[in-house]
Structure formats: structure tokens, C-alpha cells
Amino acid sequence: MSTTQIIYIRGANILLPDGNFSLGDVKLGGGKILEISSELPAAGESEMDLNAEGLTLLPGVIDPQVHFREPGLEYKEDLSTASRACAKGGVTSFLEMPNTRPLTSTKEALADKLERAAQKCLVNYGFFMGATPENLPDLLEANPSPGIKIFMGSMHGPLLVDHEEILEPIFAKGDRLIAVHAENQDRINRRREEFAGQTDPAIHSQIQDEQAALEATQLALKLSKKYQRRLHILHLSTGIEAELLRQDKPAWVTAEVTPQHLVLNITDYGKIGTKAQMNPPLRSPENNEVLWRALLDGVIDFIATDHAPHTLEEKAKPYPNSPSGMPGVETSLPVMLTQAIAVGRCSVAQVSNWMSTAVAKGYNIPNKGAIAPGYDADLVLVDLNNYRPVLASELQTKCGWSPFEGWQLTGWPVVTIVGGQVVYDHGKLNLEVRGKALTFDHH
């Protein structure tokens, strides 16, 4: 099967760019969406028909923050297993983070990742460059990258860039998007000593508290304003940060939230233990509410999973020796669509905007994030009429677990299409499909 094959998607409930739905057919060819109509003519002999009756057609999800562990930590996940998980979850493109081994902090390391992805990835890909105190020349030149990732906290080694005098030159030079993991490492270190010896994983949310997140976000915002530098705040976790942005969010600043910070909270430590441990940590139920409000109001721009798998053996270690992070690409779309359909938190069109359209806009990824003629044929057909549980045995991620195990979800992908090719179809993956490197209109 090639991108040149003509595919007709028949009788789908199609999400149009204006946010409305329309029953009809979509014609794909050459990796693009060619035509949308209430009814298209019958398929020719070499063409393919997909029956989409009763299914909803959405733009493929673009997950703008994942950790796929290759190179160096492939025992947790690799680009092949991670991209299979993406395909099954309706994620047709991802932006991956630089904390692999070696770190993605040089042009050579970036080129290596792009080469690996071209050979292994079933979906489209982009890779962040990581800022270190030393690598400014590489940061200024790395073109095929969505931007620069700065770990202000929750990191060891050269990727920890946590003081203003080291941060400032990165903000001052160049015009690439800067994405920050905003936690104040000094405060975390002090609190770690304060709570030393405590093994209840729930203490994680107190050590890396709301204040630690707020202080780092304030600093990033200050530097972004000083240089009018494009800033993106990764995985916003607190209501106080959301309120800060509500008062003070320049036009060039965006923010994201993870599904887990919307639907999980500190009560989940009692249910799933260290599987609930991530950075920044889960917060109180009150924070869930404020983050939802900020997302609905546009203070938060889009959704990312921060997919960060660890083995069950690693997660089984007692806190604080258990690593932070949880997988997410396979469940993010059904988790969010269930919030729309079952809980009534938002609309399906809003979910699609947060998980696709707004991401393409925020990162200037051309021709993605909408179902319209001329756009790339990255699409997902979901079933909004039936519920199925999250089962560990069905997961594609190498780590083999999910914080949402047992949750009854709707909106599961039935068919996923990447670049006009069917990569996932009723439970079966097509391992021949390869995604493409994403492009970014930097100017």
C-alpha cells in the first residue's frame, strides 16, 4: 500500500474546520485530502473503500510532548514500540524530548534521531533540541527541530538549566521557540531534605509543590517578556500558574496541560501508588477544576501526554527510588473524548482542537490539524458509541501498563491513517507504513 493509492472514507461523521460535523465521504490520494462531499462517486478497481458508518472522523492527534527513550534507554520504550502505541491511539505525529542517552543537545544527535525515526516510525515525528549551559551554537543552528527544550527542574546533569544567569543567554539569542519544564530545582532540593525518609509516594506532590512550579513559570515568563521570545510552558499542573497566565499571557506565549493533570489527582496515589508519580506531580482535585476552566477559556492552548514510560520493575521500587513518569499516547484521545461524551466537560470539536489543530498552529506545522482539501491525510476514525476498558494486555507500549487501566472509555480509534496510508485498522497495525519528519515554518 502506498501514499499514491486512492482511498475513499464512506459515510463518516466528519469534523469540519469550522467545528461543525457533516455526514459524508472523504477522498484521499498522494498523502493528501483531495475532496470532501456528502457523497463521492464509486471507487475504481485499484482504489480502496473504507466503511466509516457510525464512526467520527477527526484530524490525527499531534502529541507535542513525549519521551520515547531511544537512543540509550530502549529497555523502557523505543521508536518502533512507541510509534505503534501512537498509531493505536490515533496519534499521527509527535514531538519528542531530548533526555535520551546521548542527550539530543548537538546537531549530530538530532540527525541520528531523525535517521532512526525514518527507519522505524509508523507515524510522523519531530525532535526537540535540549538546552545545556554550553550548547548555544548548536541550538541556534538546529533547523529540523520544533524548538529548544529547557529543563528548569526535575532533571540531573547537563540538561538542568535552572539559574537565571544561564537561562538568560538562551532567551536572548535566536528566535526559536523555547519550551520549558517549569519547576524551581533549588526549592525542590530544599524540600527533599525536609521530607527525607518518607516513603509514601503521595509526598512527591508536596516535595515538588505548587510554589516550585509557580516560581519557575514566573521566571520563564519574565525572560520571555524581556526578549519577546516565543515561549511554550509544558505540562502546566497548577491552578496558580493558570491564574498567573490568565492575568499575564503575552501573545507569543502558549501553554499545555496533560490529560492526567485534568483527570487524575493526589487521591490516585492511594489507588495506583507510584504509577501516579510524575513530574510535575499530580495535584489536588481543586487544581483539576482550575486547569479545566483555563483550558476551556483558552488560557491553556493545547494538550500533550508527556508519555514517559518506565518498566513495572522500576515503578515497583519504594518512593523516592521509583522513577517519575507514565505512558499516555495510547489512551489520551479516548480519555479526553470520554470527558466530552460521558462527563460533558467539553465538546468533541474542542478535544480535537486541543489535541490537533491548536498544536499545529502553536508549532507552525503546515498542512496538519484540519480535515480540508489540500491538508495532509493524517486522520483517525473513532467510535463514540461504544465503551471499552483500558487493558494492559492490549497495550502496544513496551512498558505494558497504564495509569488508566480498568477505566471504561469511549472514542477508541478504529482506523488511523498517516500520510494517506492506513496504519491501524480494527486492532491490526500495518508495520510497513512509515511516517515523515515534520516541518516547521519558523518564520
Short mmCIF file of N, CA, C and O in Angstrom, two decimals, residues 318-374:
data_model
loop_
_atom_site.label_atom_id
_atom_site.label_comp_id
_atom_site.label_asym_id
_atom_site.label_seq_id
_atom_site.Cartn_x
_atom_site.Cartn_y
_atom_site.Cartn_z
N PRO A 318 10.31 1.31 46.06
CA PRO A 318 9.66 2.21 47.01
C PRO A 318 10.08 3.67 46.76
O PRO A 318 11.22 3.93 46.39
N TYR A 319 9.14 4.59 46.96
CA TYR A 319 9.45 6.01 46.84
C TYR A 319 10.51 6.37 47.88
O TYR A 319 10.45 5.88 48.99
N PRO A 320 11.51 7.22 47.58
CA PRO A 320 11.68 8.03 46.37
C PRO A 320 12.55 7.38 45.29
O PRO A 320 13.02 8.08 44.39
N ASN A 321 12.78 6.07 45.36
CA ASN A 321 13.62 5.41 44.35
C ASN A 321 12.84 5.05 43.09
O ASN A 321 13.42 4.61 42.10
N SER A 322 11.52 5.23 43.13
CA SER A 322 10.69 4.98 41.95
C SER A 322 10.82 6.16 40.99
O SER A 322 10.84 7.31 41.42
N PRO A 323 10.92 5.89 39.69
CA PRO A 323 11.04 6.99 38.73
C PRO A 323 9.70 7.67 38.45
O PRO A 323 8.64 7.06 38.60
N SER A 324 9.77 8.94 38.05
CA SER A 324 8.56 9.70 37.71
C SER A 324 8.25 9.56 36.23
O SER A 324 9.15 9.64 35.40
N GLY A 325 6.97 9.38 35.92
CA GLY A 325 6.56 9.32 34.51
C GLY A 325 5.58 8.20 34.26
O GLY A 325 5.60 7.18 34.97
N MET A 326 4.72 8.41 33.28
CA MET A 326 3.71 7.41 32.92
C MET A 326 3.47 7.46 31.42
O MET A 326 3.66 8.49 30.79
N PRO A 327 3.08 6.31 30.82
CA PRO A 327 2.77 6.31 29.39
C PRO A 327 1.44 7.01 29.12
O PRO A 327 0.63 7.14 30.02
N GLY A 328 1.21 7.42 27.86
CA GLY A 328 -0.04 8.15 27.60
C GLY A 328 -0.55 8.18 26.17
O GLY A 328 -1.73 8.46 25.96
N VAL A 329 0.30 7.89 25.18
CA VAL A 329 -0.16 8.12 23.80
C VAL A 329 -1.31 7.22 23.37
O VAL A 329 -2.11 7.60 22.50
N GLU A 330 -1.41 6.04 23.97
CA GLU A 330 -2.46 5.11 23.55
C GLU A 330 -3.83 5.46 24.11
O GLU A 330 -4.85 5.03 23.57
N THR A 331 -3.85 6.19 25.20
CA THR A 331 -5.11 6.44 25.91
C THR A 331 -5.57 7.89 25.85
O THR A 331 -6.71 8.18 26.20
N SER A 332 -4.70 8.81 25.42
CA SER A 332 -5.03 10.24 25.56
C SER A 332 -6.31 10.63 24.83
O SER A 332 -7.15 11.35 25.38
N LEU A 333 -6.47 10.17 23.59
CA LEU A 333 -7.67 10.57 22.83
C LEU A 333 -8.94 9.98 23.44
O LEU A 333 -9.89 10.74 23.71
N PRO A 334 -9.01 8.66 23.73
CA PRO A 334 -10.21 8.16 24.39
C PRO A 334 -10.46 8.77 25.78
O PRO A 334 -11.61 9.01 26.14
N VAL A 335 -9.40 9.04 26.55
CA VAL A 335 -9.59 9.68 27.86
C VAL A 335 -10.29 11.03 27.67
O VAL A 335 -11.26 11.35 28.36
N MET A 336 -9.80 11.82 26.72
CA MET A 336 -10.37 13.16 26.52
C MET A 336 -11.76 13.10 25.88
O MET A 336 -12.66 13.86 26.25
N LEU A 337 -11.96 12.18 24.93
CA LEU A 337 -13.28 12.07 24.29
C LEU A 337 -14.32 11.56 25.29
O LEU A 337 -15.50 11.94 25.22
N THR A 338 -13.90 10.73 26.24
CA THR A 338 -14.82 10.28 27.29
C THR A 338 -15.22 11.45 28.18
O THR A 338 -16.38 11.54 28.63
N GLN A 339 -14.29 12.37 28.43
CA GLN A 339 -14.63 13.58 29.19
C GLN A 339 -15.68 14.40 28.44
O GLN A 339 -16.55 15.02 29.05
N ALA A 340 -15.59 14.39 27.11
CA ALA A 340 -16.58 15.13 26.30
C ALA A 340 -17.93 14.42 26.29
O ALA A 340 -18.97 15.02 26.56
N ILE A 341 -17.92 13.13 26.00
CA ILE A 341 -19.16 12.38 25.77
C ILE A 341 -19.86 12.00 27.06
O ILE A 341 -21.06 12.21 27.24
N ALA A 342 -19.11 11.41 28.01
CA ALA A 342 -19.73 10.86 29.22
C ALA A 342 -19.87 11.90 30.32
O ALA A 342 -20.86 11.93 31.04
N VAL A 343 -18.86 12.75 30.44
CA VAL A 343 -18.84 13.70 31.56
C VAL A 343 -19.41 15.06 31.16
O VAL A 343 -19.87 15.83 31.99
N GLY A 344 -19.35 15.35 29.84
CA GLY A 344 -19.89 16.62 29.35
C GLY A 344 -19.03 17.83 29.71
O GLY A 344 -19.51 18.95 29.79
N ARG A 345 -17.74 17.59 29.92
CA ARG A 345 -16.81 18.67 30.28
C ARG A 345 -16.58 19.65 29.14
O ARG A 345 -16.22 20.81 29.35
N CYS A 346 -16.69 19.13 27.91
CA CYS A 346 -16.29 19.89 26.72
C CYS A 346 -16.93 19.21 25.52
O CYS A 346 -17.63 18.21 25.68
N SER A 347 -16.67 19.74 24.34
CA SER A 347 -17.22 19.12 23.12
C SER A 347 -16.15 18.31 22.41
O SER A 347 -14.95 18.50 22.64
N VAL A 348 -16.59 17.42 21.52
CA VAL A 348 -15.65 16.64 20.71
C VAL A 348 -14.79 17.58 19.86
O VAL A 348 -13.58 17.37 19.71
N ALA A 349 -15.42 18.62 19.32
CA ALA A 349 -14.67 19.59 18.50
C ALA A 349 -13.58 20.28 19.32
O ALA A 349 -12.47 20.52 18.83
N GLN A 350 -13.87 20.58 20.58
CA GLN A 350 -12.86 21.20 21.44
C GLN A 350 -11.69 20.25 21.69
O GLN A 350 -10.52 20.65 21.62
N VAL A 351 -12.00 18.98 21.97
CA VAL A 351 -10.94 17.99 22.18
C VAL A 351 -10.03 17.94 20.96
O VAL A 351 -8.80 17.95 21.07
N SER A 352 -10.63 17.89 19.77
CA SER A 352 -9.84 17.80 18.54
C SER A 352 -9.00 19.06 18.34
O SER A 352 -7.84 18.99 17.89
N ASN A 353 -9.56 20.21 18.70
CA ASN A 353 -8.78 21.45 18.60
C ASN A 353 -7.57 21.39 19.52
O ASN A 353 -6.44 21.67 19.12
N TRP A 354 -7.79 20.99 20.79
CA TRP A 354 -6.69 20.96 21.77
C TRP A 354 -5.63 19.93 21.43
O TRP A 354 -4.48 20.08 21.78
N MET A 355 -6.03 18.83 20.76
CA MET A 355 -5.10 17.72 20.53
C MET A 355 -4.54 17.69 19.11
O MET A 355 -3.70 16.85 18.81
N SER A 356 -4.97 18.63 18.28
CA SER A 356 -4.50 18.59 16.89
C SER A 356 -4.35 19.99 16.30
O SER A 356 -3.24 20.48 16.08
N THR A 357 -5.48 20.66 16.06
CA THR A 357 -5.46 21.95 15.36
C THR A 357 -4.59 22.99 16.07
O THR A 357 -3.73 23.63 15.45
N ALA A 358 -4.79 23.14 17.39
CA ALA A 358 -4.06 24.17 18.14
C ALA A 358 -2.57 23.83 18.26
O ALA A 358 -1.73 24.72 18.35
N VAL A 359 -2.25 22.52 18.25
CA VAL A 359 -0.85 22.12 18.31
C VAL A 359 -0.15 22.49 17.00
O VAL A 359 0.96 23.05 17.00
N ALA A 360 -0.80 22.20 15.87
CA ALA A 360 -0.23 22.55 14.56
C ALA A 360 -0.02 24.06 14.46
O ALA A 360 1.01 24.52 13.95
N LYS A 361 -0.96 24.82 15.01
CA LYS A 361 -0.84 26.28 14.98
C LYS A 361 0.30 26.75 15.90
O LYS A 361 1.13 27.57 15.53
N GLY A 362 0.35 26.19 17.11
CA GLY A 362 1.35 26.61 18.10
C GLY A 362 2.78 26.35 17.64
O GLY A 362 3.69 27.12 17.94
N TYR A 363 2.98 25.25 16.92
CA TYR A 363 4.32 24.89 16.46
C TYR A 363 4.54 25.21 14.98
O TYR A 363 5.57 24.81 14.41
N ASN A 364 3.59 25.89 14.37
CA ASN A 364 3.70 26.25 12.94
C ASN A 364 4.01 25.03 12.07
O ASN A 364 4.94 25.03 11.27
N ILE A 365 3.21 23.96 12.26
CA ILE A 365 3.36 22.77 11.43
C ILE A 365 2.37 22.89 10.28
O ILE A 365 1.16 22.88 10.50
N PRO A 366 2.85 23.09 9.05
CA PRO A 366 1.92 23.35 7.95
C PRO A 366 1.09 22.14 7.54
O PRO A 366 1.54 20.99 7.70
N ASN A 367 -0.13 22.40 7.07
CA ASN A 367 -1.00 21.39 6.44
C ASN A 367 -1.43 20.26 7.36
O ASN A 367 -1.76 19.16 6.91
N LYS A 368 -1.43 20.50 8.67
CA LYS A 368 -1.91 19.47 9.59
C LYS A 368 -2.91 20.07 10.56
O LYS A 368 -2.98 21.28 10.75
N GLY A 369 -3.72 19.18 11.15
CA GLY A 369 -4.64 19.62 12.20
C GLY A 369 -6.02 20.01 11.72
O GLY A 369 -6.79 20.57 12.49
N ALA A 370 -6.36 19.72 10.46
CA ALA A 370 -7.71 20.02 9.98
C ALA A 370 -8.08 19.04 8.86
O ALA A 370 -7.20 18.50 8.18
N ILE A 371 -9.39 18.83 8.71
CA ILE A 371 -9.88 17.99 7.61
C ILE A 371 -10.41 18.93 6.53
O ILE A 371 -11.52 19.46 6.61
N ALA A 372 -9.55 19.21 5.56
CA ALA A 372 -9.88 20.13 4.47
C ALA A 372 -9.03 19.75 3.27
O ALA A 372 -7.92 19.24 3.43
N PRO A 373 -9.54 19.99 2.05
CA PRO A 373 -8.76 19.66 0.85
C PRO A 373 -7.39 20.35 0.88
O PRO A 373 -7.28 21.51 1.27
N GLY A 374 -6.35 19.60 0.50
CA GLY A 374 -5.00 20.14 0.50
C GLY A 374 -4.23 19.84 1.77
O GLY A 374 -3.01 19.93 1.79
#
